[in-house]
């Protein structure tokens, strides 16, 4: 953010020094000031409100900015992280993985993720990260926004599942009996999802990519909307949508208003609100608008599938 402040001050000084006979140049500089103010407020708000780890690095992987969630997840003070080589946070064995990941990002493949193991004083955690490039104030200066969150619980569940699978192979008859028992209890999450058309509504591109990764190959069909207005239009134009994942805070039309309008179209529609920080006020407003349930962002795979089973099993 300091770079923004310095550039703003420099441009303002240039504006003040212009002669009255230079209206065109003065107008162009005023437009640049407005643009920089807009960008500064956007990034300041993003970092302040983001419920997940949020880092900006340069092409040399030097950390330029972090948010409070990042400091908490990494167990380090913000001032300690600024200027640090991002790779220093991980064992050498993960450096190649991250380098390959960033090469893909620079080629324009932003619909991918990367899992890394982070060693901390109080133990280790697994983080899953997404990244996308953008231009800094100096157009030749490429920066990368990295968003990540702790997936240690998910990794632990996967590990437990693998161990259980290995144990079950020693007794095929028991495994078959358990599988038969599960079928009698009801459909699995994957069986349920394979029959659903899901509308993902979120103005954040990273959030849409993440949900796409969770649902891709599992759902009958996935649709996307970037704001509430698009969500209502998608619901009207598509013959059948089984589930709507609705972010509550979006531009153009928020999720509360969109939920009310969709419920007017179909009172039996299933709408799950996505609320940052899981604030009580957001939950109450979402339910009052007609949402059937709510989940805190970032959505965890097991929580999302559990809610889907709740309404469709």
mmCIF file of C-alpha atoms in Angstrom:
data_model
loop_
_atom_site.group_PDB
_atom_site.id
_atom_site.type_symbol
_atom_site.label_atom_id
_atom_site.label_comp_id
_atom_site.label_asym_id
_atom_site.label_seq_id
_atom_site.Cartn_x
_atom_site.Cartn_y
_atom_site.Cartn_z
ATOM 1 C CA UNK A 1 0.000 0.000 0.000
ATOM 2 C CA UNK A 2 2.979 2.356 0.539
ATOM 3 C CA UNK A 3 3.728 2.255 -3.206
ATOM 4 C CA UNK A 4 0.200 3.484 -3.913
ATOM 5 C CA UNK A 5 0.534 6.354 -1.429
ATOM 6 C CA UNK A 6 3.886 7.462 -2.878
ATOM 7 C CA UNK A 7 2.576 7.404 -6.437
ATOM 8 C CA UNK A 8 -0.564 9.281 -5.478
ATOM 9 C CA UNK A 9 1.485 12.008 -3.806
ATOM 10 C CA UNK A 10 3.762 12.304 -6.843
ATOM 11 C CA UNK A 11 0.840 12.657 -9.249
ATOM 12 C CA UNK A 12 -0.898 15.212 -7.037
ATOM 13 C CA UNK A 13 2.313 17.285 -6.936
ATOM 14 C CA UNK A 14 2.445 17.150 -10.739
ATOM 15 C CA UNK A 15 -1.151 18.326 -10.927
ATOM 16 C CA UNK A 16 -0.426 21.299 -8.686
ATOM 17 C CA UNK A 17 2.595 22.308 -10.781
ATOM 18 C CA UNK A 18 0.748 22.318 -14.133
ATOM 19 C CA UNK A 19 0.075 25.598 -15.909
ATOM 20 C CA UNK A 20 -3.509 26.633 -16.580
ATOM 21 C CA UNK A 21 -2.877 26.179 -20.297
ATOM 22 C CA UNK A 22 -2.481 22.391 -20.038
ATOM 23 C CA UNK A 23 -6.089 21.180 -19.526
ATOM 24 C CA UNK A 24 -5.665 17.946 -21.504
ATOM 25 C CA UNK A 25 -2.620 16.746 -19.565
ATOM 26 C CA UNK A 26 -4.201 17.841 -16.304
ATOM 27 C CA UNK A 27 -7.359 15.870 -17.130
ATOM 28 C CA UNK A 28 -5.303 12.754 -17.932
ATOM 29 C CA UNK A 29 -3.449 12.998 -14.625
ATOM 30 C CA UNK A 30 -6.711 13.482 -12.746
ATOM 31 C CA UNK A 31 -8.018 10.288 -14.337
ATOM 32 C CA UNK A 32 -4.874 8.459 -13.221
ATOM 33 C CA UNK A 33 -5.371 9.752 -9.666
ATOM 34 C CA UNK A 34 -8.964 8.494 -9.627
ATOM 35 C CA UNK A 35 -7.842 5.128 -10.996
ATOM 36 C CA UNK A 36 -5.129 4.759 -8.344
ATOM 37 C CA UNK A 37 -7.510 5.727 -5.555
ATOM 38 C CA UNK A 38 -9.980 3.147 -6.817
ATOM 39 C CA UNK A 39 -7.307 0.429 -6.976
ATOM 40 C CA UNK A 40 -5.967 1.345 -3.547
ATOM 41 C CA UNK A 41 -9.424 1.125 -1.943
ATOM 42 C CA UNK A 42 -10.142 -2.154 -3.730
ATOM 43 C CA UNK A 43 -7.000 -3.856 -2.482
ATOM 44 C CA UNK A 44 -7.215 -2.317 0.994
ATOM 45 C CA UNK A 45 -10.770 -3.611 1.364
ATOM 46 C CA UNK A 46 -9.867 -6.993 -0.059
ATOM 47 C CA UNK A 47 -7.027 -7.478 2.404
ATOM 48 C CA UNK A 48 -8.999 -6.135 5.331
ATOM 49 C CA UNK A 49 -12.058 -8.359 4.774
ATOM 50 C CA UNK A 50 -10.568 -11.531 3.282
ATOM 51 C CA UNK A 51 -11.380 -14.534 5.534
ATOM 52 C CA UNK A 52 -8.505 -16.509 4.019
ATOM 53 C CA UNK A 53 -4.757 -16.005 3.701
ATOM 54 C CA UNK A 54 -3.998 -13.294 1.167
ATOM 55 C CA UNK A 55 -0.493 -12.445 -0.074
ATOM 56 C CA UNK A 56 0.927 -10.358 -2.908
ATOM 57 C CA UNK A 57 4.367 -11.374 -4.229
ATOM 58 C CA UNK A 58 6.564 -10.100 -7.054
ATOM 59 C CA UNK A 59 8.199 -12.153 -9.805
ATOM 60 C CA UNK A 60 11.096 -12.936 -7.444
ATOM 61 C CA UNK A 61 8.573 -14.353 -4.922
ATOM 62 C CA UNK A 62 9.266 -11.506 -2.468
ATOM 63 C CA UNK A 63 6.259 -10.814 -0.236
ATOM 64 C CA UNK A 64 4.910 -7.305 -0.888
ATOM 65 C CA UNK A 65 1.727 -7.366 1.212
ATOM 66 C CA UNK A 66 -0.147 -9.717 3.568
ATOM 67 C CA UNK A 67 -3.380 -9.611 5.553
ATOM 68 C CA UNK A 68 -4.042 -10.462 9.204
ATOM 69 C CA UNK A 69 -5.363 -13.941 8.409
ATOM 70 C CA UNK A 70 -2.064 -14.723 6.691
ATOM 71 C CA UNK A 71 -0.079 -13.729 9.776
ATOM 72 C CA UNK A 72 -2.274 -15.930 11.939
ATOM 73 C CA UNK A 73 -2.127 -18.989 9.647
ATOM 74 C CA UNK A 74 1.633 -18.722 9.160
ATOM 75 C CA UNK A 75 2.313 -17.915 12.815
ATOM 76 C CA UNK A 76 4.436 -14.876 11.943
ATOM 77 C CA UNK A 77 4.117 -11.122 12.451
ATOM 78 C CA UNK A 78 3.203 -9.068 9.370
ATOM 79 C CA UNK A 79 6.393 -6.983 9.539
ATOM 80 C CA UNK A 80 8.444 -10.191 9.618
ATOM 81 C CA UNK A 81 6.743 -11.485 6.467
ATOM 82 C CA UNK A 82 7.088 -8.312 4.370
ATOM 83 C CA UNK A 83 10.087 -8.589 2.045
ATOM 84 C CA UNK A 84 10.605 -12.288 2.838
ATOM 85 C CA UNK A 85 11.114 -14.850 0.078
ATOM 86 C CA UNK A 86 7.815 -16.780 -0.013
ATOM 87 C CA UNK A 87 9.723 -20.046 -0.535
ATOM 88 C CA UNK A 88 11.473 -19.624 2.838
ATOM 89 C CA UNK A 89 8.204 -20.593 4.496
ATOM 90 C CA UNK A 90 8.443 -24.151 3.126
ATOM 91 C CA UNK A 91 10.858 -27.083 3.084
ATOM 92 C CA UNK A 92 13.128 -27.385 0.037
ATOM 93 C CA UNK A 93 11.109 -30.357 -1.177
ATOM 94 C CA UNK A 94 8.145 -28.084 -1.939
ATOM 95 C CA UNK A 95 10.109 -25.433 -3.859
ATOM 96 C CA UNK A 96 9.956 -27.322 -7.161
ATOM 97 C CA UNK A 97 6.214 -27.891 -6.729
ATOM 98 C CA UNK A 98 5.626 -24.173 -6.196
ATOM 99 C CA UNK A 99 7.932 -23.156 -9.069
ATOM 100 C CA UNK A 100 6.066 -25.460 -11.459
ATOM 101 C CA UNK A 101 2.762 -24.088 -10.181
ATOM 102 C CA UNK A 102 3.852 -20.471 -10.787
ATOM 103 C CA UNK A 103 5.065 -21.331 -14.304
ATOM 104 C CA UNK A 104 1.562 -22.580 -15.075
ATOM 105 C CA UNK A 105 0.034 -19.415 -13.598
ATOM 106 C CA UNK A 106 2.267 -17.213 -15.781
ATOM 107 C CA UNK A 107 1.053 -19.171 -18.808
ATOM 108 C CA UNK A 108 -2.488 -18.094 -17.938
ATOM 109 C CA UNK A 109 -3.728 -21.239 -16.169
ATOM 110 C CA UNK A 110 -5.440 -19.728 -13.103
ATOM 111 C CA UNK A 111 -7.941 -22.590 -12.651
ATOM 112 C CA UNK A 112 -5.347 -24.719 -10.816
ATOM 113 C CA UNK A 113 -4.348 -25.073 -7.179
ATOM 114 C CA UNK A 114 -1.281 -26.156 -5.233
ATOM 115 C CA UNK A 115 -0.970 -27.952 -1.865
ATOM 116 C CA UNK A 116 2.068 -27.179 0.296
ATOM 117 C CA UNK A 117 3.162 -28.313 3.753
ATOM 118 C CA UNK A 118 4.093 -25.492 6.090
ATOM 119 C CA UNK A 119 6.254 -26.126 9.156
ATOM 120 C CA UNK A 120 5.384 -23.992 12.212
ATOM 121 C CA UNK A 121 6.667 -23.840 15.773
ATOM 122 C CA UNK A 122 3.526 -25.570 17.036
ATOM 123 C CA UNK A 123 3.504 -28.204 14.284
ATOM 124 C CA UNK A 124 2.834 -28.388 10.555
ATOM 125 C CA UNK A 125 -0.211 -27.488 8.456
ATOM 126 C CA UNK A 126 -1.199 -28.078 4.837
ATOM 127 C CA UNK A 127 -2.292 -25.063 2.822
ATOM 128 C CA UNK A 128 -4.052 -25.003 -0.538
ATOM 129 C CA UNK A 129 -3.375 -21.932 -2.639
ATOM 130 C CA UNK A 130 -4.615 -20.262 -5.797
ATOM 131 C CA UNK A 131 -2.857 -17.449 -7.667
ATOM 132 C CA UNK A 132 -3.404 -14.942 -10.434
ATOM 133 C CA UNK A 133 -1.150 -12.241 -11.961
ATOM 134 C CA UNK A 134 -1.906 -8.535 -12.212
ATOM 135 C CA UNK A 135 0.016 -5.384 -13.148
ATOM 136 C CA UNK A 136 1.405 -3.068 -10.495
ATOM 137 C CA UNK A 137 1.430 0.727 -10.756
ATOM 138 C CA UNK A 138 4.472 0.405 -12.978
ATOM 139 C CA UNK A 139 2.976 -1.524 -15.891
ATOM 140 C CA UNK A 140 6.230 -3.427 -16.333
ATOM 141 C CA UNK A 141 5.958 -4.625 -12.727
ATOM 142 C CA UNK A 142 4.045 -7.927 -12.594
ATOM 143 C CA UNK A 143 2.685 -9.010 -9.220
ATOM 144 C CA UNK A 144 0.852 -12.146 -8.138
ATOM 145 C CA UNK A 145 -2.071 -12.403 -5.754
ATOM 146 C CA UNK A 146 -1.984 -15.631 -3.746
ATOM 147 C CA UNK A 147 -5.026 -16.762 -1.775
ATOM 148 C CA UNK A 148 -4.725 -19.791 0.491
ATOM 149 C CA UNK A 149 -6.307 -21.564 3.445
ATOM 150 C CA UNK A 150 -5.610 -24.367 5.880
ATOM 151 C CA UNK A 151 -6.661 -27.801 4.536
ATOM 152 C CA UNK A 152 -5.006 -29.833 7.300
ATOM 153 C CA UNK A 153 -8.345 -31.322 8.419
ATOM 154 C CA UNK A 154 -9.161 -32.374 4.867
ATOM 155 C CA UNK A 155 -5.701 -33.931 4.457
ATOM 156 C CA UNK A 156 -6.129 -35.778 7.751
ATOM 157 C CA UNK A 157 -9.488 -37.143 6.626
ATOM 158 C CA UNK A 158 -7.957 -38.284 3.326
ATOM 159 C CA UNK A 159 -5.104 -39.985 5.191
ATOM 160 C CA UNK A 160 -7.537 -41.733 7.539
ATOM 161 C CA UNK A 161 -9.600 -42.861 4.565
ATOM 162 C CA UNK A 162 -6.522 -44.330 2.868
ATOM 163 C CA UNK A 163 -5.579 -46.203 6.046
ATOM 164 C CA UNK A 164 -9.111 -47.538 6.427
ATOM 165 C CA UNK A 165 -9.086 -48.655 2.785
ATOM 166 C CA UNK A 166 -5.814 -50.543 3.234
ATOM 167 C CA UNK A 167 -7.181 -52.297 6.315
ATOM 168 C CA UNK A 168 -10.439 -53.208 4.602
ATOM 169 C CA UNK A 169 -8.626 -54.942 1.739
ATOM 170 C CA UNK A 170 -7.496 -57.643 4.160
ATOM 171 C CA UNK A 171 -11.104 -58.740 4.465
ATOM 172 C CA UNK A 172 -12.984 -58.462 1.162
ATOM 173 C CA UNK A 173 -16.108 -60.068 2.508
ATOM 174 C CA UNK A 174 -16.411 -57.525 5.290
ATOM 175 C CA UNK A 175 -15.758 -54.712 2.809
ATOM 176 C CA UNK A 176 -18.563 -55.980 0.551
ATOM 177 C CA UNK A 177 -20.927 -56.234 3.489
ATOM 178 C CA UNK A 178 -20.153 -52.661 4.561
ATOM 179 C CA UNK A 179 -20.674 -51.391 1.008
ATOM 180 C CA UNK A 180 -24.027 -53.170 0.820
ATOM 181 C CA UNK A 181 -25.004 -51.669 4.159
ATOM 182 C CA UNK A 182 -24.179 -48.161 2.936
ATOM 183 C CA UNK A 183 -26.356 -48.641 -0.143
ATOM 184 C CA UNK A 184 -29.304 -49.574 2.060
ATOM 185 C CA UNK A 185 -28.857 -46.408 4.119
ATOM 186 C CA UNK A 186 -29.069 -44.142 1.057
ATOM 187 C CA UNK A 187 -27.162 -42.586 -1.799
ATOM 188 C CA UNK A 188 -23.577 -41.386 -1.416
ATOM 189 C CA UNK A 189 -22.587 -37.723 -1.858
ATOM 190 C CA UNK A 190 -21.180 -38.444 -5.324
ATOM 191 C CA UNK A 191 -24.374 -40.211 -6.399
ATOM 192 C CA UNK A 192 -26.438 -37.250 -5.229
ATOM 193 C CA UNK A 193 -24.205 -34.659 -6.912
ATOM 194 C CA UNK A 194 -24.217 -36.536 -10.220
ATOM 195 C CA UNK A 195 -27.933 -35.751 -10.536
ATOM 196 C CA UNK A 196 -27.752 -32.041 -9.631
ATOM 197 C CA UNK A 197 -27.470 -28.842 -11.641
ATOM 198 C CA UNK A 198 -25.705 -26.299 -9.413
ATOM 199 C CA UNK A 199 -25.581 -22.510 -9.828
ATOM 200 C CA UNK A 200 -22.475 -20.957 -8.210
ATOM 201 C CA UNK A 201 -22.989 -17.237 -7.533
ATOM 202 C CA UNK A 202 -19.950 -15.239 -6.393
ATOM 203 C CA UNK A 203 -18.293 -12.021 -7.590
ATOM 204 C CA UNK A 204 -14.842 -13.293 -6.582
ATOM 205 C CA UNK A 205 -13.115 -15.185 -9.405
ATOM 206 C CA UNK A 206 -10.935 -17.213 -7.032
ATOM 207 C CA UNK A 207 -14.026 -18.372 -5.100
ATOM 208 C CA UNK A 208 -15.707 -19.480 -8.342
ATOM 209 C CA UNK A 209 -12.584 -21.372 -9.407
ATOM 210 C CA UNK A 210 -12.346 -23.077 -6.010
ATOM 211 C CA UNK A 211 -15.993 -24.212 -6.038
ATOM 212 C CA UNK A 212 -15.584 -25.348 -9.628
ATOM 213 C CA UNK A 213 -12.668 -27.557 -8.513
ATOM 214 C CA UNK A 214 -14.795 -29.061 -5.727
ATOM 215 C CA UNK A 215 -17.780 -29.792 -7.974
ATOM 216 C CA UNK A 216 -16.192 -30.438 -11.384
ATOM 217 C CA UNK A 217 -16.841 -33.966 -12.621
ATOM 218 C CA UNK A 218 -19.272 -34.611 -9.774
ATOM 219 C CA UNK A 219 -22.328 -32.545 -10.764
ATOM 220 C CA UNK A 220 -24.621 -33.065 -13.708
ATOM 221 C CA UNK A 221 -24.036 -29.412 -14.646
ATOM 222 C CA UNK A 222 -22.347 -26.335 -13.100
ATOM 223 C CA UNK A 223 -23.500 -22.793 -13.912
ATOM 224 C CA UNK A 224 -21.870 -19.537 -12.799
ATOM 225 C CA UNK A 225 -23.065 -16.012 -11.995
ATOM 226 C CA UNK A 226 -20.919 -13.047 -10.905
ATOM 227 C CA UNK A 227 -23.681 -11.145 -9.074
ATOM 228 C CA UNK A 228 -27.249 -11.502 -7.869
ATOM 229 C CA UNK A 229 -28.774 -10.093 -11.055
ATOM 230 C CA UNK A 230 -26.974 -12.690 -13.184
ATOM 231 C CA UNK A 231 -28.086 -15.424 -10.760
ATOM 232 C CA UNK A 232 -31.767 -14.485 -11.161
ATOM 233 C CA UNK A 233 -31.371 -14.358 -14.961
ATOM 234 C CA UNK A 234 -29.626 -17.759 -14.967
ATOM 235 C CA UNK A 235 -32.414 -19.233 -12.851
ATOM 236 C CA UNK A 236 -35.052 -17.853 -15.223
ATOM 237 C CA UNK A 237 -33.315 -18.940 -18.436
ATOM 238 C CA UNK A 238 -32.346 -22.473 -17.358
ATOM 239 C CA UNK A 239 -35.049 -25.065 -17.215
ATOM 240 C CA UNK A 240 -34.017 -26.705 -13.967
ATOM 241 C CA UNK A 241 -31.523 -25.683 -11.278
ATOM 242 C CA UNK A 242 -31.418 -27.910 -8.198
ATOM 243 C CA UNK A 243 -29.062 -25.954 -5.943
ATOM 244 C CA UNK A 244 -27.874 -22.342 -5.694
ATOM 245 C CA UNK A 245 -24.680 -21.465 -3.782
ATOM 246 C CA UNK A 246 -25.218 -17.766 -3.067
ATOM 247 C CA UNK A 247 -22.582 -15.295 -1.879
ATOM 248 C CA UNK A 248 -24.443 -12.654 0.136
ATOM 249 C CA UNK A 249 -22.221 -9.616 -0.552
ATOM 250 C CA UNK A 250 -21.890 -8.795 -4.269
ATOM 251 C CA UNK A 251 -22.094 -5.752 -6.551
ATOM 252 C CA UNK A 252 -25.073 -4.902 -8.813
ATOM 253 C CA UNK A 253 -27.444 -7.056 -6.712
ATOM 254 C CA UNK A 254 -26.572 -8.671 -3.382
ATOM 255 C CA UNK A 255 -27.328 -12.266 -2.459
ATOM 256 C CA UNK A 256 -30.211 -11.389 -0.126
ATOM 257 C CA UNK A 257 -32.164 -9.617 -2.879
ATOM 258 C CA UNK A 258 -31.350 -12.334 -5.410
ATOM 259 C CA UNK A 259 -32.592 -15.007 -2.994
ATOM 260 C CA UNK A 260 -35.922 -13.217 -2.535
ATOM 261 C CA UNK A 261 -36.398 -12.944 -6.313
ATOM 262 C CA UNK A 262 -35.479 -16.595 -6.942
ATOM 263 C CA UNK A 263 -37.862 -17.728 -4.188
ATOM 264 C CA UNK A 264 -40.592 -15.713 -5.941
ATOM 265 C CA UNK A 265 -39.880 -17.751 -9.080
ATOM 266 C CA UNK A 266 -39.779 -21.051 -7.177
ATOM 267 C CA UNK A 267 -40.548 -21.173 -3.467
ATOM 268 C CA UNK A 268 -39.115 -24.722 -3.296
ATOM 269 C CA UNK A 269 -35.671 -23.750 -4.625
ATOM 270 C CA UNK A 270 -32.711 -24.781 -2.430
ATOM 271 C CA UNK A 271 -30.369 -21.832 -1.770
ATOM 272 C CA UNK A 272 -27.281 -22.092 0.444
ATOM 273 C CA UNK A 273 -25.822 -18.745 1.539
ATOM 274 C CA UNK A 274 -22.057 -18.179 1.644
ATOM 275 C CA UNK A 275 -21.185 -15.774 4.451
ATOM 276 C CA UNK A 276 -17.698 -14.423 5.200
ATOM 277 C CA UNK A 277 -16.662 -14.804 8.860
ATOM 278 C CA UNK A 278 -20.004 -16.576 9.558
ATOM 279 C CA UNK A 279 -21.320 -13.411 11.263
ATOM 280 C CA UNK A 280 -24.575 -13.929 13.152
ATOM 281 C CA UNK A 281 -26.145 -10.891 11.446
ATOM 282 C CA UNK A 282 -25.333 -12.285 7.982
ATOM 283 C CA UNK A 283 -26.813 -15.664 8.906
ATOM 284 C CA UNK A 284 -30.037 -14.098 10.189
ATOM 285 C CA UNK A 285 -30.419 -11.905 7.101
ATOM 286 C CA UNK A 286 -29.752 -14.873 4.804
ATOM 287 C CA UNK A 287 -32.386 -17.042 6.487
ATOM 288 C CA UNK A 288 -34.850 -14.139 6.573
ATOM 289 C CA UNK A 289 -34.370 -13.640 2.819
ATOM 290 C CA UNK A 290 -35.286 -17.291 2.245
ATOM 291 C CA UNK A 291 -31.965 -19.153 2.194
ATOM 292 C CA UNK A 292 -32.358 -22.754 3.313
ATOM 293 C CA UNK A 293 -28.997 -22.852 5.096
ATOM 294 C CA UNK A 294 -25.645 -21.082 5.243
ATOM 295 C CA UNK A 295 -21.936 -21.927 5.226
ATOM 296 C CA UNK A 296 -18.924 -19.862 6.289
ATOM 297 C CA UNK A 297 -16.372 -18.920 3.626
ATOM 298 C CA UNK A 298 -14.069 -20.392 2.537
ATOM 299 C CA UNK A 299 -16.337 -23.420 2.033
ATOM 300 C CA UNK A 300 -14.761 -26.664 3.186
ATOM 301 C CA UNK A 301 -15.447 -29.723 1.036
ATOM 302 C CA UNK A 302 -16.853 -31.852 3.853
ATOM 303 C CA UNK A 303 -19.144 -29.046 5.075
ATOM 304 C CA UNK A 304 -20.497 -28.372 1.582
ATOM 305 C CA UNK A 305 -21.183 -32.042 0.841
ATOM 306 C CA UNK A 306 -22.794 -32.489 4.255
ATOM 307 C CA UNK A 307 -25.289 -29.692 3.547
ATOM 308 C CA UNK A 308 -26.015 -31.094 0.080
ATOM 309 C CA UNK A 309 -26.770 -34.504 1.616
ATOM 310 C CA UNK A 310 -29.039 -32.798 4.149
ATOM 311 C CA UNK A 311 -31.370 -31.481 1.430
ATOM 312 C CA UNK A 312 -31.081 -34.081 -1.328
ATOM 313 C CA UNK A 313 -30.479 -37.468 0.319
#
